[in-house]
Coordinates of C-alpha atoms and ligand atoms in Angstrom, one line a residue:
M1 CA -32.5 -35.4 -29.6
L2 CA -30.8 -35.8 -26.0
P3 CA -29.9 -39.1 -24.6
T4 CA -31.1 -40.1 -21.3
T5 CA -27.8 -40.6 -20.6
L6 CA -27.6 -36.9 -20.1
S7 CA -29.3 -36.9 -16.7
S8 CA -26.2 -38.6 -15.2
L9 CA -23.1 -36.4 -16.6
H10 CA -20.7 -34.1 -14.6
S11 CA -20.6 -36.2 -11.8
T12 CA -18.0 -38.1 -9.8
N13 CA -21.1 -39.9 -7.6
V14 CA -24.3 -39.2 -9.1
T15 CA -26.6 -42.2 -8.3
P16 CA -30.6 -40.7 -7.6
T17 CA -31.7 -40.5 -4.2
P18 CA -35.2 -42.1 -5.0
S19 CA -35.8 -42.1 -0.9
V20 CA -35.2 -38.8 -0.6
S21 CA -36.7 -37.6 2.6
P22 CA -37.9 -34.1 3.4
L23 CA -35.8 -34.6 7.2
S24 CA -32.5 -35.0 7.0
P25 CA -31.0 -37.3 9.5
F26 CA -28.8 -34.9 11.1
S27 CA -31.3 -33.0 12.5
P28 CA -29.8 -29.8 15.2
S29 CA -30.8 -32.2 18.6
S30 CA -29.2 -35.3 16.5
S31 CA -26.1 -33.4 15.6
S32 CA -24.5 -32.2 18.4
S33 CA -22.9 -34.8 18.8
S34 CA -21.3 -35.3 16.1
S35 CA -17.8 -34.2 15.5
S36 CA -16.9 -35.7 12.0
F37 CA -19.1 -34.5 10.0
L38 CA -21.5 -31.4 10.7
S39 CA -19.2 -28.9 12.1
L40 CA -20.0 -26.2 14.9
P41 CA -20.9 -22.8 12.2
S42 CA -18.4 -20.4 14.3
S43 CA -18.1 -16.7 13.7
S44 CA -14.1 -17.9 12.5
S45 CA -12.3 -20.8 11.4
T46 CA -10.1 -20.6 14.1
Q47 CA -13.2 -21.2 16.2
R48 CA -14.5 -23.8 14.4
R49 CA -11.2 -25.5 14.9
R50 CA -11.2 -25.1 18.0
R51 CA -14.1 -27.1 18.4
R52 CA -13.3 -29.5 16.2
L53 CA -10.6 -30.1 18.3
N54 CA -12.0 -30.0 21.8
S55 CA -14.4 -32.6 20.1
L56 CA -10.9 -34.6 19.8
C57 CA -9.1 -33.6 23.0
F58 CA -13.0 -35.1 24.3
F59 CA -11.8 -38.3 23.2
G60 CA -7.6 -37.5 23.4
D61 CA -6.1 -40.0 25.7
T62 CA -7.5 -42.8 23.6
H63 CA -7.7 -40.6 20.0
L64 CA -10.9 -42.5 19.4
R65 CA -13.9 -40.8 18.4
I66 CA -17.4 -41.0 17.9
S67 CA -18.8 -41.9 14.6
P68 CA -21.5 -39.8 13.2
K69 CA -24.1 -42.2 13.1
P70 CA -27.4 -41.4 14.8
K71 CA -27.7 -45.8 15.7
G72 CA -25.4 -46.8 17.8
L73 CA -22.1 -45.8 18.7
K74 CA -19.3 -47.0 16.1
V75 CA -15.7 -45.8 17.4
K76 CA -13.5 -46.1 14.7
C77 CA -9.3 -44.7 14.5
L78 CA -9.0 -40.8 14.2
V79 CA -7.2 -39.3 11.3
S80 CA -7.2 -36.1 10.2
E81 CA -10.3 -34.1 9.9
P82 CA -11.2 -34.8 5.8
L83 CA -12.1 -31.4 3.7
K84 CA -15.4 -30.1 3.2
V85 CA -15.7 -28.1 0.6
M86 CA -18.4 -25.2 -1.4
I87 CA -17.5 -24.8 -4.8
S88 CA -20.0 -21.9 -5.9
G89 CA -20.0 -19.5 -9.7
A90 CA -22.3 -18.7 -11.8
P91 CA -23.3 -20.8 -14.7
A92 CA -20.6 -21.6 -17.2
S93 CA -17.8 -20.3 -13.8
G94 CA -15.9 -23.7 -14.3
K95 CA -17.7 -25.4 -11.2
G96 CA -18.1 -29.1 -12.4
T97 CA -14.5 -28.2 -14.2
Q98 CA -12.7 -27.6 -11.2
C99 CA -13.9 -30.1 -9.3
E100 CA -13.0 -32.9 -11.8
L101 CA -9.4 -31.0 -11.1
I102 CA -10.5 -31.6 -7.3
V103 CA -11.7 -35.0 -7.1
Q104 CA -8.8 -36.2 -8.8
K105 CA -6.5 -34.5 -6.2
F106 CA -8.3 -34.3 -3.3
G107 CA -9.9 -37.3 -3.1
L108 CA -13.9 -35.8 -2.0
V109 CA -17.1 -36.7 -2.2
H110 CA -18.7 -34.1 -4.9
I111 CA -21.8 -33.9 -5.2
S112 CA -23.3 -31.3 -7.7
T113 CA -26.8 -30.8 -7.5
G114 CA -27.9 -29.9 -11.0
D115 CA -26.2 -33.7 -11.5
L116 CA -28.2 -35.3 -9.1
L117 CA -31.1 -32.9 -10.4
R118 CA -30.6 -34.4 -13.8
A119 CA -30.0 -37.8 -12.0
E120 CA -33.1 -38.1 -11.1
V121 CA -34.6 -36.6 -14.1
S122 CA -33.1 -39.2 -16.4
S123 CA -34.9 -42.1 -13.6
G124 CA -37.8 -40.6 -14.0
T125 CA -38.0 -40.5 -10.0
E126 CA -41.0 -38.2 -8.7
I127 CA -39.0 -35.4 -8.3
G128 CA -37.2 -35.7 -11.0
N129 CA -40.8 -35.7 -12.7
K130 CA -41.7 -32.1 -10.8
A131 CA -37.8 -30.5 -10.8
K132 CA -37.5 -31.0 -14.9
E133 CA -40.2 -28.6 -15.7
F134 CA -38.1 -25.6 -13.4
M135 CA -34.6 -26.6 -14.7
N136 CA -35.6 -26.8 -18.4
A137 CA -36.5 -23.2 -18.1
G138 CA -33.6 -22.0 -17.1
R139 CA -34.7 -21.7 -13.0
L140 CA -33.9 -22.9 -10.0
V141 CA -35.9 -25.9 -8.8
P142 CA -37.2 -25.5 -5.6
D143 CA -36.0 -25.5 -2.2
E144 CA -37.3 -28.0 -0.4
I145 CA -36.5 -30.9 -3.0
V146 CA -33.4 -30.0 -3.6
T147 CA -32.7 -29.9 0.6
A148 CA -33.8 -32.8 0.7
M149 CA -31.5 -34.4 -2.0
V150 CA -28.3 -32.3 -0.6
T151 CA -28.7 -33.4 3.0
A152 CA -29.7 -36.9 2.2
R153 CA -26.4 -37.1 -0.1
L154 CA -24.9 -35.3 2.6
S155 CA -24.8 -38.2 5.9
R156 CA -23.5 -40.5 3.1
E157 CA -20.4 -42.7 4.6
D158 CA -18.7 -41.4 2.1
A159 CA -19.1 -37.8 2.0
V160 CA -18.9 -38.1 5.9
E161 CA -15.5 -40.3 5.3
R162 CA -13.8 -38.8 3.0
G163 CA -15.6 -35.2 3.4
W164 CA -17.8 -33.4 0.9
L165 CA -17.0 -30.8 -2.0
L166 CA -20.5 -29.7 -3.0
D167 CA -21.0 -27.7 -6.0
G168 CA -24.2 -25.9 -6.7
Y169 CA -26.0 -25.7 -3.3
P170 CA -26.6 -23.3 -1.5
R171 CA -28.2 -21.4 -4.3
S172 CA -31.1 -18.9 -2.6
F173 CA -30.4 -17.3 1.3
A174 CA -33.1 -19.7 2.2
Q175 CA -30.7 -22.8 1.7
A176 CA -28.0 -21.4 2.8
Q177 CA -29.4 -21.2 6.0
S178 CA -31.4 -25.1 6.4
L179 CA -27.6 -26.3 5.6
E180 CA -26.4 -23.3 8.8
K181 CA -29.7 -24.8 10.5
L182 CA -28.0 -28.2 10.5
K183 CA -24.9 -27.0 11.8
I184 CA -23.5 -27.9 8.3
R185 CA -21.4 -26.3 6.8
P186 CA -17.8 -26.4 5.3
D187 CA -14.3 -25.4 5.8
I188 CA -13.7 -22.9 2.8
Y189 CA -16.1 -21.3 0.4
I190 CA -14.6 -20.8 -3.0
I191 CA -16.5 -18.6 -5.6
L192 CA -15.3 -19.3 -9.1
D193 CA -15.5 -15.0 -11.2
V194 CA -15.7 -15.0 -14.6
P195 CA -17.2 -11.6 -16.6
D196 CA -21.0 -13.0 -17.8
E197 CA -20.0 -12.1 -22.1
I198 CA -17.2 -15.0 -21.4
L199 CA -20.1 -16.7 -18.8
I200 CA -22.3 -16.9 -21.8
N201 CA -19.8 -18.5 -24.7
R202 CA -18.8 -21.0 -22.4
C203 CA -22.8 -22.2 -21.9
I204 CA -23.0 -21.8 -25.5
G205 CA -19.9 -24.1 -26.5
R206 CA -20.0 -26.7 -23.6
R207 CA -20.6 -29.9 -24.8
L208 CA -20.7 -33.1 -22.5
D209 CA -19.5 -36.8 -23.1
P210 CA -22.6 -39.4 -21.9
V211 CA -19.7 -42.2 -22.2
T212 CA -17.6 -40.8 -18.5
R213 CA -19.3 -37.6 -18.0
K214 CA -16.1 -35.3 -18.6
I215 CA -17.1 -31.2 -20.2
Y216 CA -15.5 -30.2 -22.9
H217 CA -16.1 -27.0 -25.1
I218 CA -16.1 -26.9 -28.9
K219 CA -12.9 -24.6 -28.6
N220 CA -12.0 -23.5 -24.8
F221 CA -11.0 -28.2 -24.8
P222 CA -12.4 -29.6 -27.8
P223 CA -12.6 -33.6 -27.6
E224 CA -9.6 -35.7 -28.1
T225 CA -11.1 -38.3 -30.8
E226 CA -13.7 -38.4 -34.0
E227 CA -14.5 -41.0 -31.3
I228 CA -16.1 -39.4 -28.1
K229 CA -17.0 -36.2 -31.0
A230 CA -19.5 -37.8 -32.3
R231 CA -21.4 -39.3 -28.8
L232 CA -20.8 -35.0 -26.7
V233 CA -24.3 -34.2 -26.5
I234 CA -25.1 -30.7 -25.5
R235 CA -27.1 -29.7 -22.6
P236 CA -31.2 -28.2 -22.6
D237 CA -30.4 -25.8 -20.3
D238 CA -27.4 -24.2 -22.4
T239 CA -29.0 -22.5 -24.7
E240 CA -28.3 -18.2 -24.8
E241 CA -31.7 -17.5 -22.8
K242 CA -31.3 -19.8 -20.9
V243 CA -28.6 -19.2 -19.2
K244 CA -29.2 -15.4 -19.8
S245 CA -32.2 -16.3 -17.3
R246 CA -29.6 -18.2 -14.8
L247 CA -27.5 -15.5 -14.4
E248 CA -29.6 -12.8 -14.3
I249 CA -31.2 -15.5 -11.1
Y250 CA -27.6 -16.5 -10.5
K251 CA -26.9 -12.6 -9.4
Q252 CA -29.7 -12.3 -7.4
N253 CA -29.0 -14.8 -4.6
S254 CA -25.2 -14.3 -4.7
E255 CA -24.6 -11.3 -2.6
A256 CA -27.3 -12.7 0.2
I257 CA -25.6 -16.1 -0.4
S258 CA -22.2 -14.9 0.4
S259 CA -23.0 -13.0 3.6
T260 CA -23.6 -16.3 5.7
Y261 CA -20.4 -17.5 4.5
L262 CA -18.1 -14.2 4.2
K263 CA -15.3 -15.6 6.8
I264 CA -14.5 -18.5 5.2
M265 CA -15.2 -17.1 1.2
T266 CA -12.9 -16.7 -1.2
K267 CA -13.1 -15.8 -4.3
I268 CA -10.9 -16.9 -7.4
D269 CA -10.6 -15.6 -11.0
G270 CA -12.1 -17.9 -12.6
N271 CA -11.3 -16.3 -16.5
R272 CA -7.5 -18.3 -16.8
P273 CA -6.3 -21.2 -18.1
K274 CA -8.2 -24.1 -16.4
E275 CA -4.4 -26.2 -15.0
E276 CA -4.4 -22.5 -13.5
I277 CA -6.9 -21.6 -11.7
F278 CA -6.7 -25.7 -10.0
K279 CA -3.4 -24.9 -8.7
E280 CA -5.0 -21.7 -7.1
I281 CA -7.6 -23.7 -5.7
E282 CA -5.0 -26.5 -4.8
S283 CA -3.3 -24.1 -2.9
F284 CA -6.1 -23.3 -0.7
L285 CA -6.9 -26.6 0.3
L286 CA -3.7 -28.2 0.5
Q287 CA -2.8 -25.4 3.5
E288 CA -6.1 -26.3 5.0
Q289 CA -5.2 -29.7 5.0
K290 CA -2.1 -28.5 7.2
D291 CA -3.5 -26.3 8.9
T292 CA -6.0 -28.7 10.4
E293 CA -3.8 -31.7 11.3
K294 CA -1.0 -29.0 13.2
M295 CA -4.0 -28.3 14.6
E296 CA -5.5 -31.9 15.6
K297 CA -1.8 -32.9 16.1
S298 CA -0.7 -29.5 18.3
G299 CA -3.7 -29.2 19.7
N300 CA -3.0 -25.3 19.3
T301 CA -6.0 -23.1 18.9
L302 CA -3.8 -20.6 17.4
L303 CA -2.7 -20.6 13.5
E304 CA 0.7 -20.2 13.1
S305 CA 0.6 -20.0 9.0
K306 CA -2.6 -19.3 6.9
S307 CA -1.2 -18.0 4.2
H308 CA -4.2 -17.6 1.4
K309 CA -7.6 -16.6 2.7
I310 CA -9.8 -14.1 4.3
Q311 CA -10.5 -16.8 7.7
A312 CA -6.6 -16.6 7.4
S313 CA -5.6 -13.1 9.0
T314 CA -9.3 -13.0 10.3
S315 CA -9.6 -15.3 11.9
K316 CA -6.7 -15.5 14.3
D317 CA -7.7 -15.2 18.0
N318 CA -5.7 -12.1 18.5
W319 CA -7.1 -10.4 16.2
R320 CA -9.6 -8.1 17.1
G321 CA -10.5 -6.6 14.0
I322 CA -10.6 -3.2 12.7
P323 CA -10.4 -0.5 15.3
T324 CA -13.3 1.8 14.4
R325 CA -14.0 5.6 15.3
L326 CA -11.0 6.0 12.6
N327 CA -11.4 9.2 11.8
N328 CA -11.5 10.8 15.0
I329 CA -7.8 11.6 15.8
P330 CA -5.4 11.9 17.5
H331 CA -5.8 8.4 17.3
S332 CA -6.3 6.5 21.5
R333 CA -3.4 5.1 22.5
E334 CA -5.7 1.6 22.4
I335 CA -5.7 2.3 18.0
R336 CA -2.6 3.6 18.1
E337 CA -0.9 -0.2 19.3
Y338 CA -3.6 -1.9 17.3
F339 CA -1.5 -1.0 14.4
Y340 CA 1.7 -1.8 15.4
K341 CA 0.8 -4.8 16.8
D342 CA -1.0 -5.4 13.6
V343 CA 1.8 -4.6 11.5
L344 CA 4.7 -5.7 13.5
E345 CA 2.8 -9.6 13.5
A346 CA 3.0 -8.6 9.4
T347 CA 6.8 -8.0 9.0
Q348 CA 7.7 -10.5 12.0
R349 CA 6.5 -13.5 9.1
A350 CA 7.7 -11.8 6.5
I351 CA 11.1 -11.9 8.2
N352 CA 10.9 -15.3 9.5
D353 CA 10.2 -16.5 6.1
G354 CA 13.1 -14.7 4.5
R355 CA 11.7 -11.7 2.7
T356 CA 15.0 -8.7 2.4
R357 CA 13.1 -5.8 0.5
L358 CA 9.9 -5.4 2.0
K359 CA 7.6 -2.1 2.6
V360 CA 4.8 -1.0 5.1
E361 CA 1.8 1.1 4.3
S362 CA -0.2 2.1 6.5
N363 CA -2.6 5.5 5.8
I364 CA -4.4 6.2 8.5
P365 CA -4.9 9.0 9.4
E366 CA -2.5 9.5 12.5
L367 CA -0.1 7.6 10.3
N368 CA -0.2 10.1 7.4
P369 CA 2.6 12.3 7.8
E370 CA 1.6 14.4 4.8
M371 CA -1.5 14.6 6.0
D372 CA 0.0 16.7 8.8
V373 CA 3.7 16.9 9.8
Y374 CA 3.3 15.9 13.9
R375 CA 2.2 12.9 12.8
I376 CA 5.4 11.7 12.0
G377 CA 5.4 10.9 15.5
T378 CA 3.3 8.2 15.7
L379 CA 5.3 6.8 12.6
M380 CA 8.3 6.9 15.2
E381 CA 6.8 5.0 17.8
L382 CA 5.7 2.3 15.3
V383 CA 9.5 2.3 14.5
R384 CA 10.3 1.6 18.0
V385 CA 8.4 -1.4 18.8
L386 CA 9.3 -2.9 15.0
A387 CA 12.9 -2.2 16.0
L388 CA 12.5 -3.0 19.9
S389 CA 10.8 -6.3 18.9
F390 CA 14.1 -7.2 16.5
A391 CA 16.3 -6.3 19.2
D392 CA 14.7 -8.2 22.6
D393 CA 15.4 -11.3 18.6
G394 CA 18.6 -10.4 19.5
K395 CA 18.6 -8.6 16.6
Q396 CA 20.8 -5.3 15.9
V397 CA 18.9 -3.6 13.9
K398 CA 19.6 0.0 12.2
V399 CA 16.9 2.0 12.1
C400 CA 17.5 5.1 9.4
V401 CA 16.2 8.8 8.1
Q402 CA 17.6 9.9 5.0
G403 CA 19.4 12.6 5.3
S404 CA 20.2 16.2 4.0
M405 CA 19.7 16.4 -0.4
G406 CA 21.4 17.9 -2.6
E407 CA 24.0 20.3 -3.2
G408 CA 24.1 24.4 -1.8
A409 CA 21.0 25.9 -2.6
L410 CA 19.3 22.8 -4.0
A411 CA 20.2 21.1 -0.7
G412 CA 17.6 19.8 1.9
M413 CA 15.0 17.6 2.4
P414 CA 11.4 16.7 2.8
L415 CA 10.0 19.0 5.9
Q416 CA 8.1 15.4 7.0
L417 CA 11.5 14.4 7.8
A418 CA 12.7 17.4 9.2
G419 CA 14.2 16.6 12.8
T420 CA 13.4 13.3 13.0
R421 CA 17.1 11.7 13.2
K422 CA 17.2 14.1 16.4
I423 CA 13.5 12.5 18.3
L424 CA 15.0 9.2 17.4
E425 CA 18.7 9.1 19.4
Y426 CA 16.3 11.4 21.7
M427 CA 13.2 8.9 22.4
D428 CA 12.9 6.3 25.2
W429 CA 14.7 3.6 24.5
G430 CA 13.5 1.2 26.6
D431 CA 15.5 1.2 30.0
Y432 CA 18.3 -2.0 29.2
G433 CA 20.3 0.4 26.9
A434 CA 18.9 -0.8 23.8
L435 CA 19.7 2.3 21.8
G436 CA 23.4 2.5 21.1
T437 CA 24.3 -1.3 21.1
F438 CA 20.8 -3.6 19.6
I439 CA 20.0 -0.4 17.9
K440 CA 21.8 2.3 15.3
I441 CA 20.7 5.9 14.1
G442 CA 21.9 5.5 10.6
S443 CA 20.8 7.6 7.6
V444 CA 20.9 6.5 3.8
G445 CA 23.0 5.2 1.4
A446 CA 26.1 2.0 1.3
K447 CA 28.0 3.9 4.0
E448 CA 25.8 3.4 6.7
V449 CA 25.9 -0.4 6.1
D450 CA 28.1 -2.0 9.0
E451 CA 29.0 -5.4 8.8
Q452 CA 27.4 -6.3 12.0
D453 CA 23.8 -4.4 11.5
D454 CA 21.6 -7.5 10.7
M455 CA 18.7 -5.6 9.2
F456 CA 17.3 -2.2 8.2
I457 CA 14.3 0.1 8.6
I458 CA 14.1 3.0 6.4
V459 CA 11.5 5.9 8.1
A460 CA 8.7 7.5 5.0
P461 CA 12.1 7.7 2.4
Q462 CA 11.1 10.1 -0.6
N463 CA 12.3 11.9 -2.7
A464 CA 12.2 15.3 -2.5
V465 CA 11.7 18.3 -5.0
G466 CA 14.7 18.8 -7.0
N467 CA 16.5 15.7 -6.1
C468 CA 15.6 11.7 -5.7
I469 CA 16.6 9.1 -3.0
I470 CA 16.3 6.3 -5.1
D471 CA 20.0 6.1 -5.6
D472 CA 21.1 6.2 -2.5
L473 CA 18.7 3.8 -0.6
K474 CA 19.8 1.5 -3.5
A475 CA 23.5 2.0 -3.0
M476 CA 21.9 1.1 0.6
T477 CA 20.0 -2.2 -0.3
D478 CA 23.0 -3.7 -2.8
A479 CA 26.0 -3.4 0.4
A480 CA 22.6 -4.9 2.6
G481 CA 23.4 -8.3 0.5
N482 CA 20.5 -10.5 1.4
R483 CA 19.9 -8.5 4.9
P484 CA 16.3 -7.8 5.4
V485 CA 15.5 -3.4 5.1
I486 CA 11.9 -2.5 5.9
L487 CA 11.0 0.4 4.1
I488 CA 8.3 3.1 6.5
N489 CA 5.2 4.6 4.1
P490 CA 8.3 5.3 1.6
R491 CA 7.7 7.7 -0.9
L492 CA 9.7 6.3 -4.2
K493 CA 7.4 8.2 -6.9
D494 CA 9.3 11.1 -8.6
L495 CA 8.1 14.7 -7.9
P496 CA 7.6 17.3 -10.3
G497 CA 10.5 20.0 -10.5
S498 CA 10.2 23.9 -10.8
S499 CA 11.7 23.2 -13.8
G500 CA 9.7 19.7 -14.9
I501 CA 12.4 18.7 -15.5
M502 CA 14.0 17.0 -12.7
Q503 CA 13.8 12.9 -12.1
T504 CA 13.1 12.5 -15.9
M505 CA 16.0 10.2 -16.2
G506 CA 16.3 6.8 -15.4
R507 CA 12.6 6.6 -14.5
D508 CA 11.4 3.8 -15.2
K509 CA 14.5 2.0 -13.5
R510 CA 13.5 3.9 -10.3
L511 CA 10.3 3.3 -10.2
E512 CA 10.9 -0.5 -10.8
Y513 CA 13.7 -0.4 -8.2
A514 CA 10.4 0.9 -6.3
G515 CA 8.6 -1.9 -6.7
S516 CA 10.6 -4.9 -5.7
F517 CA 9.8 -3.9 -2.2
Q518 CA 7.1 -6.8 -1.3
N519 CA 4.6 -5.1 1.3
C520 CA 4.3 -6.9 4.6
Y521 CA 1.7 -4.4 5.4
F522 CA -0.5 -2.7 4.2
F523 CA -3.9 -0.4 5.5
R524 CA -5.8 2.6 3.7
L525 CA -8.8 4.0 4.5
L526 CA -11.8 4.3 1.6
Y527 CA -14.1 7.2 1.1
Y528 CA -16.7 8.3 -1.2
A529 CA -14.9 10.0 -4.1
G530 CA -13.9 13.6 -3.8
T531 CA -14.6 13.4 0.9
Q532 CA -12.8 12.3 3.5
Y533 CA -15.8 11.1 5.2
P534 CA -17.6 8.9 5.9
I535 CA -15.2 6.3 5.9
M536 CA -16.5 4.0 3.5
G537 CA -13.9 0.8 4.3
A538 CA -11.2 -0.1 4.4
L539 CA -7.7 -1.8 2.3
R540 CA -5.7 -4.3 4.6
M541 CA -3.0 -6.4 3.4
S542 CA -0.9 -8.5 6.1
Y543 CA 2.1 -11.0 5.0
P544 CA 1.1 -13.8 3.8
Y545 CA -2.3 -12.9 3.9
R546 CA -4.9 -11.7 0.9
C547 CA -5.6 -8.5 0.5
E548 CA -8.9 -8.0 2.3
L549 CA -11.3 -5.5 0.5
Y550 CA -14.2 -3.8 4.8
K551 CA -16.8 -1.8 4.0
R552 CA -17.8 0.4 7.1
I553 CA -22.0 -0.2 8.5
D554 CA -23.3 1.7 11.4
E555 CA -25.5 -0.1 14.0
P556 CA -28.9 0.3 15.0
S557 CA -27.2 1.5 18.8
G558 CA -24.8 3.6 16.2
K559 CA -21.6 1.6 16.8
E560 CA -19.6 1.1 13.4
K561 CA -18.4 -2.6 13.0
Y562 CA -16.2 -3.6 9.5
V563 CA -17.5 -6.1 7.3
I564 CA -15.4 -8.6 5.5
L565 CA -16.2 -8.2 1.4
S566 CA -14.0 -9.5 -0.2
T567 CA -9.5 -11.1 -0.9
F568 CA -8.1 -10.1 -3.8
T569 CA -4.5 -11.7 -4.5
E570 CA -3.2 -8.5 -5.3
R571 CA -3.7 -4.8 -4.4
P572 CA -7.6 -4.4 -5.9
T573 CA -7.6 -2.0 -8.4
I574 CA -10.5 1.2 -7.9
D575 CA -13.7 -1.2 -10.6
E576 CA -13.0 -4.2 -8.7
I577 CA -13.4 -2.3 -4.9
N578 CA -16.2 -1.1 -6.2
D579 CA -17.8 -3.9 -7.8
A580 CA -17.5 -5.9 -4.2
F581 CA -19.1 -2.8 -2.8
Q582 CA -22.0 -4.4 -5.2
G583 CA -25.4 -1.7 -6.0
K584 CA -23.1 0.9 -6.1
P585 CA -23.1 3.2 -9.2
R586 CA -18.8 3.0 -10.3
G587 CA -16.6 5.1 -9.8
F588 CA -18.2 7.0 -6.2
L589 CA -14.9 5.7 -4.7
S590 CA -11.4 9.0 -4.5
G591 CA -8.5 7.9 -6.3
I592 CA -7.4 6.5 -3.6
F593 CA -3.7 4.9 -5.5
Ligands
AP5_1 P1 -26.0 -26.6 -12.7 O1 -26.1 -28.1 -13.6 O2 -25.9 -27.0 -11.2 O3 -25.3 -25.5 -13.7 P2 -25.0 -24.3 -13.4 O4 -24.5 -23.8 -11.9 O5 -25.8 -23.2 -14.1 O6 -24.0 -24.8 -14.1 P3 -23.3 -25.2 -14.7 O7 -22.7 -26.6 -14.4 O8 -24.0 -24.5 -16.2 O9 -21.0 -25.4 -15.2 P4 -20.1 -25.2 -14.4 O10 -20.1 -24.4 -13.5 O11 -20.4 -26.3 -13.5 O12 -19.3 -25.3 -15.7 P5 -18.2 -26.3 -16.1 O13 -17.3 -26.2 -15.5 O14 -20.0 -27.2 -16.9 O15 -27.8 -27.1 -12.2 C1 -28.5 -26.9 -13.3 C2 -29.9 -26.9 -13.5 O16 -30.1 -27.5 -12.5 C3 -30.5 -25.2 -12.8 O17 -30.1 -24.4 -13.8 C4 -31.6 -25.3 -11.6 O18 -32.6 -25.4 -12.0 C5 -30.6 -27.2 -11.1 N1 -30.2 -26.5 -9.9 C6 -29.1 -27.2 -9.6 N2 -28.9 -26.6 -8.5 C7 -29.6 -26.4 -8.2 C8 -29.5 -26.2 -6.5 N3 -29.6 -25.5 -5.5 N4 -31.8 -25.0 -6.0 C9 -32.6 -25.4 -7.0 N5 -31.7 -25.6 -7.9 C10 -30.9 -25.6 -8.5 O19 -17.8 -25.6 -17.3 C11 -18.6 -24.6 -18.4 C12 -17.8 -25.1 -20.2 O20 -16.9 -23.8 -19.5 C13 -17.2 -26.1 -20.4 O21 -17.9 -26.2 -21.5 C14 -16.1 -25.9 -19.9 O22 -15.3 -26.8 -21.4 C15 -15.8 -24.6 -20.0 N6 -14.8 -23.9 -18.9 C16 -14.5 -24.1 -17.3 N7 -13.4 -24.1 -17.7 C17 -12.8 -22.4 -18.2 C18 -12.2 -22.2 -18.2 N8 -11.1 -21.5 -17.2 N9 -11.4 -21.3 -19.4 C19 -12.1 -21.4 -20.7 N10 -13.0 -22.2 -20.5 C20 -13.4 -23.1 -19.5

């Protein structure tokens, strides 16, 4: 038998809400004058911040703000905007466990709908009596009950002042829309991602301490003492059958909910030690706080450094989204310039952060000389943009193209690079004569490194059949020391020679060296298996942000657009991409990596 206290478990702020009214105190009309609690929905976090900022600027001279309380005006000193966080994930993905840690560190008000409902059940309120049968069956409690309960809780003073951490809500598209209508939006939407088989095991092994409300697991997190062990209880919905039903319901709803929060969504691998997961969440939240403070202090709408999640790169005012019609080549000047700018900004951020071994990989058709030799011209234009920009900052930039490799009959260079050095020399390097002063042209090797060079840009370094560039490259980077070396579209994998024995010696070391260059920019189009048409989506990584996965969508008007599906800390595998494009069978992507 379960003790009645079970209902109040697993929350830091559980209080039954007997006076829940179906109408939230935050009607859309009243919300417009509220600044600190209700942030306006916007298409990007920058817009969101700008709204915040505008509300601050409105009272800018006095640094005073009107509290969101509907009755009368309460004036208080401006403090930094509190965090508003939503955490989501399948049953037992670890939401409650992470919430404990988040609350400890950030002091947010934890609002768990599961806990609120269990508290209602335990207190025998009308809501509790209605909710009980749904919960015990592993089904969702009707939206109107939960929504009224959540909005009432969110409007309480502690949540308004300290910020909130909403756990387990919204759980359906209708719930998400209810919040949208009330203009209640989080700063960040975290999803904990855990494989199904692990979830079931976690639920079955979960135990709760009715006294401290701490969450345990018989294997993963056993109780500290025998005394605690003796009082642990099992949740009535933690049977395998009910967990499966809850999981199914979660899956049916999750995509629709995520679509509401795509721009502020961050997916976190929840199948790791809880401390590791928390570390990642913590860094996102700290960054979010830092950005907010910076924004409020500087009054600047452009965020300089957001290193963690989708909105980090997509919400920047000057980021225009992924250009469309990328299969139409040659690309327009506008598209080419889009990529030059995107690469330049990422590279500048990496260099400003002190990174020294960098690579840019941009394989849009027009920048991919593997497809057609003439495209090296576009690559050179990109190199010129980079070099001139760093030269403008007073840096001495050496632009390098590998020369002929090998000896005698085996001497030669990759076809794509033939003539590139000449092209570089004849290119227009601007009226003020950067070439020869701030920009020099060189080859690849230790002797190319001069004392006055500040940085090196190497155009498409690559192995050729029978010859390997890596030794020269390594000698060059050794000589360059801690000066930045940027590889543009390198191809450093071994190529098989006609004899089949080429480059087998020292392969591991070569690959390890090649792997020591960090991507500061990556862009790749995704296609359905075995085709180059239509474009299915794109992967983009722009330092220091996460790798972003986009899906291309055809609009009824005939236009196309890209929507962000997910983000990853590392470049995702094909399986991960397939998973993100939910509803499609595995294996429909071509072998792009
Ligand atoms: P709710 O209480 O929200 O349940 P849930 O979403 O199914 O989530 P859980 O509480 O089961 O899991 P959790 O993700 O918090 O995991 P935990 O940290 O405990 O909702 C219950 C019910 O209320 C619903 O079914 C529904 O009926 C109703 N309801 C709630 N919200 C509603 C809404 N909005 N609309 C309608 N109805 C609603 O961890 C699980 C276990 O794993 C623990 O034992 C823990 O120790 C262990 N663990 C955690 N992290 C790790 C880790 N990193 N490694 C190993 N083990 C770990």
